[in-house]
XYZ file of N, CA and C in Angstrom:
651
model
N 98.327 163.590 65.752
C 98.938 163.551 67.086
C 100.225 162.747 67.094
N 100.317 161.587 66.008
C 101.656 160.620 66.876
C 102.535 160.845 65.572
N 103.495 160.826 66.183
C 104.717 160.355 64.716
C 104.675 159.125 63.996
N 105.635 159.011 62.646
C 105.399 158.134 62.438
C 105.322 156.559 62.467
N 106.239 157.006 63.689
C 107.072 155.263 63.918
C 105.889 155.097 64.967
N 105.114 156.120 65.429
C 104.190 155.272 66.875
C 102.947 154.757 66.402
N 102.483 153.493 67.037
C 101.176 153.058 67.102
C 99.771 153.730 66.859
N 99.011 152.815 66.602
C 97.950 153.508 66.104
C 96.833 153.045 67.456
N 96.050 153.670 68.165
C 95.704 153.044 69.386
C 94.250 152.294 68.909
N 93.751 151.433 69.683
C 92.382 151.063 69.848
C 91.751 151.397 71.064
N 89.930 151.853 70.894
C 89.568 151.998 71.729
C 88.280 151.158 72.016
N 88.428 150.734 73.088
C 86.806 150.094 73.354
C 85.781 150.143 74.409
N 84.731 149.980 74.447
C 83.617 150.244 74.986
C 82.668 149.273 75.119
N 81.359 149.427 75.535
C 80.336 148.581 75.729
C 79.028 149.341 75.658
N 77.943 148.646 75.116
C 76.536 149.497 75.325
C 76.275 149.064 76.925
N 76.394 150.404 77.726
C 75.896 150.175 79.202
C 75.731 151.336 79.227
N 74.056 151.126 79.005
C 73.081 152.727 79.819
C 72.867 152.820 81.405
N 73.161 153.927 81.481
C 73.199 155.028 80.755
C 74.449 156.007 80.418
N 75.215 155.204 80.812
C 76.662 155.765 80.293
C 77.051 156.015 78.983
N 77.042 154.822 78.153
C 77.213 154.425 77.204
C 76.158 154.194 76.498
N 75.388 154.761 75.878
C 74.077 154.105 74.816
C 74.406 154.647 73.115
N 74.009 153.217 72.137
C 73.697 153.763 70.756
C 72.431 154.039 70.355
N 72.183 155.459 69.408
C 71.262 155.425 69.246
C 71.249 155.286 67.712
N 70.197 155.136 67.165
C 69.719 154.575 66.022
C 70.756 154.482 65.053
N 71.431 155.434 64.300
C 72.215 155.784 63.585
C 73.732 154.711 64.504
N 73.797 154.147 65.556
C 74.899 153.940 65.650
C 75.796 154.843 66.307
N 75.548 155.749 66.878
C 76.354 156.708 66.867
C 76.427 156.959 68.977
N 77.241 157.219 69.446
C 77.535 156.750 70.763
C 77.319 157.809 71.250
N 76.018 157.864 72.198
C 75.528 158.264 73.161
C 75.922 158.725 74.642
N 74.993 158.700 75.811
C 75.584 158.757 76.770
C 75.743 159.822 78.085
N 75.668 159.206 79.388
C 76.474 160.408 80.286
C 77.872 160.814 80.124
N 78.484 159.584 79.893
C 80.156 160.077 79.392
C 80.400 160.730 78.351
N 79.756 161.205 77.353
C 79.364 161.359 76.180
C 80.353 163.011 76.018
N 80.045 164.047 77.127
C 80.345 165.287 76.803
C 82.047 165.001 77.267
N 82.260 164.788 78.278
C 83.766 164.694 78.985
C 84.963 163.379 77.731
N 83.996 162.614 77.050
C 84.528 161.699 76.377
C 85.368 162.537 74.562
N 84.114 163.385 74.479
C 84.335 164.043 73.217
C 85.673 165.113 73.345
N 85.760 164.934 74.609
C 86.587 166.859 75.102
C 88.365 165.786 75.246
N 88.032 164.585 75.847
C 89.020 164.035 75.674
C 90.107 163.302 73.606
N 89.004 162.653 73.310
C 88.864 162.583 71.946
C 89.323 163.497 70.979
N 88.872 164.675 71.096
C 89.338 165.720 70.314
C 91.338 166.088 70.723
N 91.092 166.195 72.324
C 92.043 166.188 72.595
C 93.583 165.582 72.147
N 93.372 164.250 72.011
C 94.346 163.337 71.184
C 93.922 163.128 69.830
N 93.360 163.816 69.007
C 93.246 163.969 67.449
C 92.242 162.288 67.129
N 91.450 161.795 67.571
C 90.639 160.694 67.810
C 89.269 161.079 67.651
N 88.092 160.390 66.789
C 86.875 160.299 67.042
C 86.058 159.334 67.202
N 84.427 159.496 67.789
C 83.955 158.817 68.249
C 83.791 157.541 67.271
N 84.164 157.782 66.146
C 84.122 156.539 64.819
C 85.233 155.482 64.930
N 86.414 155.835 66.096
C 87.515 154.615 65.937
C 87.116 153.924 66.895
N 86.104 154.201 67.704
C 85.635 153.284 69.138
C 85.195 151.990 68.447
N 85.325 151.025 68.938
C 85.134 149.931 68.619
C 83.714 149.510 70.158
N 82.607 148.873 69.752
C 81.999 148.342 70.897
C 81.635 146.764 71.020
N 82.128 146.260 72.218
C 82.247 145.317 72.709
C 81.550 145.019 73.982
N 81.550 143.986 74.017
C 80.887 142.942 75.119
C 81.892 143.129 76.232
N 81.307 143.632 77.127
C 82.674 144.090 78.306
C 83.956 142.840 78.569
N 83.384 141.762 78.800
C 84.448 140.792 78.960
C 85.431 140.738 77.650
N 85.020 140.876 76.874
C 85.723 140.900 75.551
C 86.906 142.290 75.806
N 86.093 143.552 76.251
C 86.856 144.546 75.694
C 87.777 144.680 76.650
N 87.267 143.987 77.690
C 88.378 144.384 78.910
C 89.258 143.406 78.794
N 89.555 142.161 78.623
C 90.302 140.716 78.210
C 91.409 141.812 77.627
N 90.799 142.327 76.274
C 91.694 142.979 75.154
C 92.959 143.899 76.131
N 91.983 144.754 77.379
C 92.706 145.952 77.253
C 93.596 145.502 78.516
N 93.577 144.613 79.121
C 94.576 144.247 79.888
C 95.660 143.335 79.570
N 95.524 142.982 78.156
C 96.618 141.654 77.634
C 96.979 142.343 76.470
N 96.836 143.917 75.990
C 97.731 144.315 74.945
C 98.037 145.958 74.536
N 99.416 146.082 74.454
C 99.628 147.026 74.589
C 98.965 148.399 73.592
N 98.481 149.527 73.830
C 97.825 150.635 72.802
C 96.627 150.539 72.657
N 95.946 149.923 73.095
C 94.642 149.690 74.108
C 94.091 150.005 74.791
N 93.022 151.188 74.604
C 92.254 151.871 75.864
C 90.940 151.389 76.317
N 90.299 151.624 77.122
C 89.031 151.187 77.921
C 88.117 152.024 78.282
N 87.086 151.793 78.149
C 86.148 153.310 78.651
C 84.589 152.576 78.938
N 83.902 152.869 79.749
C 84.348 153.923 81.113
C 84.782 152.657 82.063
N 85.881 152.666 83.276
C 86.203 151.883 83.883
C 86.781 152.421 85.036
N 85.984 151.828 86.202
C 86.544 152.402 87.552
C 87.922 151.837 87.866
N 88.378 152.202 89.124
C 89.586 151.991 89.551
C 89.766 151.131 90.679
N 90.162 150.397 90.195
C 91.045 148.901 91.077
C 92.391 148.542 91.530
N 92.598 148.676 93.171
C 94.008 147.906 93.225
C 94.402 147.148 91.889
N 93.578 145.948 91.388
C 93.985 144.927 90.876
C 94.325 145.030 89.324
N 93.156 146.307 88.892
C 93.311 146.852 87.615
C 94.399 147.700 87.304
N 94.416 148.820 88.661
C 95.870 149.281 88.323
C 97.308 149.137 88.324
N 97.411 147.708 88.017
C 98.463 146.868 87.975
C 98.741 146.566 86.614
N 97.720 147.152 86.114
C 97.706 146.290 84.518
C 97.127 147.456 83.488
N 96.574 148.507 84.173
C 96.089 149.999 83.305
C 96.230 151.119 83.865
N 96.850 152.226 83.301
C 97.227 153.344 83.493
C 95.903 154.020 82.949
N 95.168 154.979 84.274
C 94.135 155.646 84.067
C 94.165 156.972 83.647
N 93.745 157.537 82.449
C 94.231 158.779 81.902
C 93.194 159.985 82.198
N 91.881 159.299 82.317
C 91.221 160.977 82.449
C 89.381 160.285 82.665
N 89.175 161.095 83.720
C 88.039 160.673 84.787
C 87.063 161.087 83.862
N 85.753 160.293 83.608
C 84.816 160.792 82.278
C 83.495 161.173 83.412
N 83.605 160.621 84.244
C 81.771 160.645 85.309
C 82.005 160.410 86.666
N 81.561 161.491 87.390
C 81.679 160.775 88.927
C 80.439 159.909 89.418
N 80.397 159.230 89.825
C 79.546 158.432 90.688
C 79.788 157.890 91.836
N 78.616 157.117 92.541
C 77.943 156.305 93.736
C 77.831 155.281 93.836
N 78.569 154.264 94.540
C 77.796 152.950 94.084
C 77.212 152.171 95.489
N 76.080 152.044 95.320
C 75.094 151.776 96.345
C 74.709 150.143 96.555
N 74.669 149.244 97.624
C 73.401 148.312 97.821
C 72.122 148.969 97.646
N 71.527 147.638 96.799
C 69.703 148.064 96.732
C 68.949 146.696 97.132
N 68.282 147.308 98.131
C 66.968 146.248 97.998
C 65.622 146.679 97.886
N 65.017 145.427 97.858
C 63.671 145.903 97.271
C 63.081 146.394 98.496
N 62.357 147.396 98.259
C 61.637 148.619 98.980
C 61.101 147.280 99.872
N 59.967 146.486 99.341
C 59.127 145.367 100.182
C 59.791 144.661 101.183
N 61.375 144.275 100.805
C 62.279 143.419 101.838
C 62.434 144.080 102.823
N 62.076 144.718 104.069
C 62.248 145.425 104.917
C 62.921 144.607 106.469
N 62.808 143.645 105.742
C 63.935 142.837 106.864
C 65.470 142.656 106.678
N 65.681 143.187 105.680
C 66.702 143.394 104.920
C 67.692 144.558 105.433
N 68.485 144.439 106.480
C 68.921 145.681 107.630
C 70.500 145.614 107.386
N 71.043 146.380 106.343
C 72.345 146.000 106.908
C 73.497 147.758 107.343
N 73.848 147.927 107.780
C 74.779 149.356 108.293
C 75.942 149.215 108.318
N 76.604 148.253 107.620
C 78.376 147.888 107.360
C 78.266 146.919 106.237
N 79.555 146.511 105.587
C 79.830 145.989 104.506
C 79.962 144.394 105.408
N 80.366 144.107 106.218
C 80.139 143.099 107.105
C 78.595 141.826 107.253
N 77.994 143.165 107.533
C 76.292 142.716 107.267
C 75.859 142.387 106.522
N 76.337 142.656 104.865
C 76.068 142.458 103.988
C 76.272 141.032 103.032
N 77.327 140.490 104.216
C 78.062 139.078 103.435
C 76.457 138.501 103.613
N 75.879 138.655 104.674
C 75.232 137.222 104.902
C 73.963 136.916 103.633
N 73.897 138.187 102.338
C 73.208 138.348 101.958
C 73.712 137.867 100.223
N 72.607 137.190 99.450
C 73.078 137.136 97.852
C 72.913 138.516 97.144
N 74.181 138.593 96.767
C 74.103 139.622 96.022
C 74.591 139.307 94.426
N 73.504 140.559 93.587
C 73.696 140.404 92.237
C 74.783 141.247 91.440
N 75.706 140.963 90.750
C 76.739 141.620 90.020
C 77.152 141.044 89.153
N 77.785 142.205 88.314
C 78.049 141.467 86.608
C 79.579 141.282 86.715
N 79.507 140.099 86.014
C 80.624 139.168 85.727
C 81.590 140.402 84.877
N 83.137 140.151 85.561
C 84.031 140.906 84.996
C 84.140 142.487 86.044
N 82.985 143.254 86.020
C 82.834 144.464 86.744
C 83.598 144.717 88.211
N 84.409 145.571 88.384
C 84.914 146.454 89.252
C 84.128 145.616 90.458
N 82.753 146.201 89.895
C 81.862 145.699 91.975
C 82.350 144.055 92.251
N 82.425 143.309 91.057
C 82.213 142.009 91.446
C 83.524 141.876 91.796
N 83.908 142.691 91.313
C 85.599 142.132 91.749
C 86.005 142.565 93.343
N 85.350 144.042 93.428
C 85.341 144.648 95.182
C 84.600 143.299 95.907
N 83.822 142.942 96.256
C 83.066 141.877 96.421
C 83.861 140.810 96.711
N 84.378 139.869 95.598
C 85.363 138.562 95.649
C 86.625 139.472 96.879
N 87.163 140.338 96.601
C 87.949 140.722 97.370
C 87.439 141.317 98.837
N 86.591 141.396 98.852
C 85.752 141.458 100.393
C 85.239 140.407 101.084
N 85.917 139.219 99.932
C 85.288 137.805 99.889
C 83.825 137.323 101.076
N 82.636 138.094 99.541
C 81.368 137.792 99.506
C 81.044 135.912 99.385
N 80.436 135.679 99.899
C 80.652 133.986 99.968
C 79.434 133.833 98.859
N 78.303 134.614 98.914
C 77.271 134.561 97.893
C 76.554 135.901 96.399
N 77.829 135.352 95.871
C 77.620 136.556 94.452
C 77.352 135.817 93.101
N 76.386 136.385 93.147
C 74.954 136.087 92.088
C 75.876 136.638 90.833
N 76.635 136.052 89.626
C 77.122 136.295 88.552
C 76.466 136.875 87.344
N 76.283 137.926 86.549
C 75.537 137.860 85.713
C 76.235 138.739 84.257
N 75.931 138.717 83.256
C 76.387 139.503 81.911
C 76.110 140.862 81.984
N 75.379 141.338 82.381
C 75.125 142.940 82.329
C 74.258 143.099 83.626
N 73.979 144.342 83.746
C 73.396 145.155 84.918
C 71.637 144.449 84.605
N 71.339 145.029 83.519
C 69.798 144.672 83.425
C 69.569 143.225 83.780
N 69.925 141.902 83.724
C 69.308 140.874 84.117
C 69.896 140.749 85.930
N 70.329 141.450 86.203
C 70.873 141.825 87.641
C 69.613 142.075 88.382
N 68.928 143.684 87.505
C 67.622 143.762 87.997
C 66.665 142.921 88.076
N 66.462 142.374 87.276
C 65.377 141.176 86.733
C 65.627 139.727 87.790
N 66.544 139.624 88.129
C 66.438 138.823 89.510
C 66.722 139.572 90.525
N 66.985 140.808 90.721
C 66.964 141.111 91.916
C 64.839 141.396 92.202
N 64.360 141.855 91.459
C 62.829 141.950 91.372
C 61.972 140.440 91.498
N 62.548 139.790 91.040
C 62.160 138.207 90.984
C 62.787 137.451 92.397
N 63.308 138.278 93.368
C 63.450 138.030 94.584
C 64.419 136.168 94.185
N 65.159 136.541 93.211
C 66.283 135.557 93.200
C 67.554 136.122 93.356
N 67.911 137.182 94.306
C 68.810 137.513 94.620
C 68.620 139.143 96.017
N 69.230 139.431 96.593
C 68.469 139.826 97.672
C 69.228 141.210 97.921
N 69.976 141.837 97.109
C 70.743 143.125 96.705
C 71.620 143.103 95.218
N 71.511 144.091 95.331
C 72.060 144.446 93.851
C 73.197 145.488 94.262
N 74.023 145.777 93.301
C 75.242 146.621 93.385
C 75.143 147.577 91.995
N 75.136 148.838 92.739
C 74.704 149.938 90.958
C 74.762 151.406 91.732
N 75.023 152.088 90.611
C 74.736 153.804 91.260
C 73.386 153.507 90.827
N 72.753 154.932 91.614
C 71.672 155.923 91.480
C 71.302 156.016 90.399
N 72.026 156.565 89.303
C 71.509 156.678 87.779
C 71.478 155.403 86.892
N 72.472 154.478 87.645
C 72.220 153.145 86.563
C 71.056 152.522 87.106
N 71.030 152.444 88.165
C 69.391 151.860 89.272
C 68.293 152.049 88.300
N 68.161 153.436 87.923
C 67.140 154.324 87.694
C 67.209 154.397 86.080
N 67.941 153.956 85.382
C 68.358 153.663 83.858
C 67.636 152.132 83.595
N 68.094 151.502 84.347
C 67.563 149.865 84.458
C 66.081 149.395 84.294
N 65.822 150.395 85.913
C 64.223 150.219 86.169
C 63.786 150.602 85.148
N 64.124 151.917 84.347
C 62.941 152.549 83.091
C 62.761 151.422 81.704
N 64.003 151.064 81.967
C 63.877 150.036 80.400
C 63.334 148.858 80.689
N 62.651 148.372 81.961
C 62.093 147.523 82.364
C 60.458 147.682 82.771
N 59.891 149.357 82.933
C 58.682 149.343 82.899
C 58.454 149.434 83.869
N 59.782 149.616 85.153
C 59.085 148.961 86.507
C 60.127 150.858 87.321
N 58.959 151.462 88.507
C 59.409 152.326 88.967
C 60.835 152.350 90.397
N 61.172 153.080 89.974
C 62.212 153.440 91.087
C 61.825 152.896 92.656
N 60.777 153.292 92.822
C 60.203 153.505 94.090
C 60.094 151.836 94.607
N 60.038 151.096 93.405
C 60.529 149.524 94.467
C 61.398 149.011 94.761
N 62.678 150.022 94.858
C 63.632 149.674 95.165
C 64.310 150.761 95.903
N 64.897 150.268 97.232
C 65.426 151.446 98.200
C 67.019 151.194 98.281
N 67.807 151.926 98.717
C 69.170 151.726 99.391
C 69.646 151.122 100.371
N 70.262 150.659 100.463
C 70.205 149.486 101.522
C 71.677 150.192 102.583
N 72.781 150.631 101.154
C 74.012 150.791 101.691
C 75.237 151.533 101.022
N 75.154 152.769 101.503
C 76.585 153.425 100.516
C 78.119 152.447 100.503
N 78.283 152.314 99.399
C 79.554 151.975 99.329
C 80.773 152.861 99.164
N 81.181 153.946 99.929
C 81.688 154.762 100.804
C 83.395 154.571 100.016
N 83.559 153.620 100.546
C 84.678 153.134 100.349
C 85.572 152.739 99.214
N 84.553 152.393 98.272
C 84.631 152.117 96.647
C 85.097 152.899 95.732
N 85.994 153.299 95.453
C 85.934 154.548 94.163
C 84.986 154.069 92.785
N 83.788 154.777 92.555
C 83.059 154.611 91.261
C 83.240 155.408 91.034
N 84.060 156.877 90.113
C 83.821 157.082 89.237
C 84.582 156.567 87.975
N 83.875 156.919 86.826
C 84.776 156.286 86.075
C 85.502 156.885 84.953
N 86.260 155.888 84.447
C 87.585 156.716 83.640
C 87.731 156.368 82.290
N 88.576 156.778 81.544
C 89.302 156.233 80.262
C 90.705 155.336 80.903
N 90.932 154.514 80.119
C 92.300 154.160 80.717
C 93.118 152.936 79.762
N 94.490 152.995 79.980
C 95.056 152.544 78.621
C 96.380 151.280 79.515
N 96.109 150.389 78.632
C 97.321 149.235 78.863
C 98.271 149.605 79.397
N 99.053 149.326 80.437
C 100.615 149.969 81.295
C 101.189 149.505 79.770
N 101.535 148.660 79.370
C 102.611 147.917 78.696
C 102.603 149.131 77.369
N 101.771 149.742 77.081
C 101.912 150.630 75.982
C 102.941 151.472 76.280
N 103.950 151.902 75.022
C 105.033 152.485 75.247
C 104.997 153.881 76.286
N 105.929 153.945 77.052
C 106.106 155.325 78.007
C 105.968 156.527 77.169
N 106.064 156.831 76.387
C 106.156 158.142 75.273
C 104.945 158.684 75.437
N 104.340 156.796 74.626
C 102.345 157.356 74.156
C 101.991 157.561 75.434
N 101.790 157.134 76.675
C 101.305 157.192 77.862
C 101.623 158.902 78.569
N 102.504 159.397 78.491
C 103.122 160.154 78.558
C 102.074 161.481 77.704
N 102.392 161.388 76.909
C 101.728 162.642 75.734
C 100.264 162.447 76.008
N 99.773 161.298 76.118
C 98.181 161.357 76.568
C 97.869 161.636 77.639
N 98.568 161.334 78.880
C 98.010 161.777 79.902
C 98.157 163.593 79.973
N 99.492 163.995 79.308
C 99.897 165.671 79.177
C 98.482 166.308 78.464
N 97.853 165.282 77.330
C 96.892 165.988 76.793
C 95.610 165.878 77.678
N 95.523 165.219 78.182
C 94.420 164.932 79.006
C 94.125 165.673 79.947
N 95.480 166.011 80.829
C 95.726 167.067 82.179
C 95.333 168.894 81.842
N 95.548 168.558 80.413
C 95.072 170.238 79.569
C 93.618 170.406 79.204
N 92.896 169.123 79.417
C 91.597 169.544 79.451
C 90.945 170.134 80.332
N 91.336 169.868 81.650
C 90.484 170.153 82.710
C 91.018 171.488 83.168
């Protein structure tokens, strides 16, 4: 794909099921999995140059250097200041959950919702919608799964997740869907998510990838 004087890109990722999963062999899994390969092929790239990382890590990387892509990552005022989004891999939902049992738990606006702790992972899109909706009580955490694990342990009193990650979570935990209800569409949020590459990377490469990208669909 590039000439010779251009860069060689990096790409990175994170194990977050069910988007993203390895299975045995190492080899990268996934809902993004079919739309990811169609892109990949697209720019002469395979799933073997992905590099996987600890989200804070990979995202640090992809906003402080240029030829640097990100996957999967929703879309942010704040992010798209700093990454040019090339090609949408999954649509999604992203919902309040509480536990089915909390039934005092009433909220019908994003308003209602301050008065409540909510759980979200450190670094993530939601937590960042959140601080910028300035939530006064957000429960910090490393990944989605220990999110669940106190939101069930009634040390935190909503959670922030689509439908399929909800339901990805609960299974690897043993524990059913059904104890946990919706509390609240987040309407307003764009979740789906994308590939997306450093602004600072040269106009050319940005350019030819997004042209290849726009020919997939």
């Amino acid at each position: 794909m590039w000439a010779d004087n251009w860069p060689a890109l990096t790409i990175y990722t994170e194990n977050d099921p069910p988007y993203v999963t390895l299975d045995e062999q190492g080899q990268l899994e996934g809902l993004t999995k079919p739309r990811l390969e169609r892109f990949l092929q697209a720019i002469s790239y395979s799933s073997k140059d992905i590099k996987v990382q600890p989200w804070v890590r990979a995202y640090k990387e992809a906003l402080s250097q240029p030829n640097v892509l990100i996957f999967p990552i929703a879309k942010t005022p704040e992010r798209e200041a700093s990454l040019t989004y090339l090609y949408r891999l999954y649509n999604a939902t992203v919902y309040f959950y509480r536990l089915t049992e909390r039934s005092d738990i009433r909220i019908n606006n994003l308003q209602a919702a301050k008065k409540y702790r909510v759980c979200a992972v450190r670094g993530d899109y939601r937590a960042e919608f959140l601080q910028q909706k300035q939530f006064a009580q957000i429960d910090l955490a490393a990944d989605s799964s220990l999110n669940i694990k106190k939101l069930l342990a009634g040390r935190c009193d909503l959670a922030i997740l689509t439908e399929i990650g909800m339901r990805s979570k609960l299974a690897q935990l043993n524990e059913k869907y059904e104890r946990v209800s919706i509390a609240l569409p987040l309407d307003e949020l764009d979740s789906n998510l994308y590939i997306a590459i450093n602004s600072s990377t040269h106009p050319d490469v940005i350019r030819q990838l997004k042209k290849r990208a726009a020919a997939i669909d």
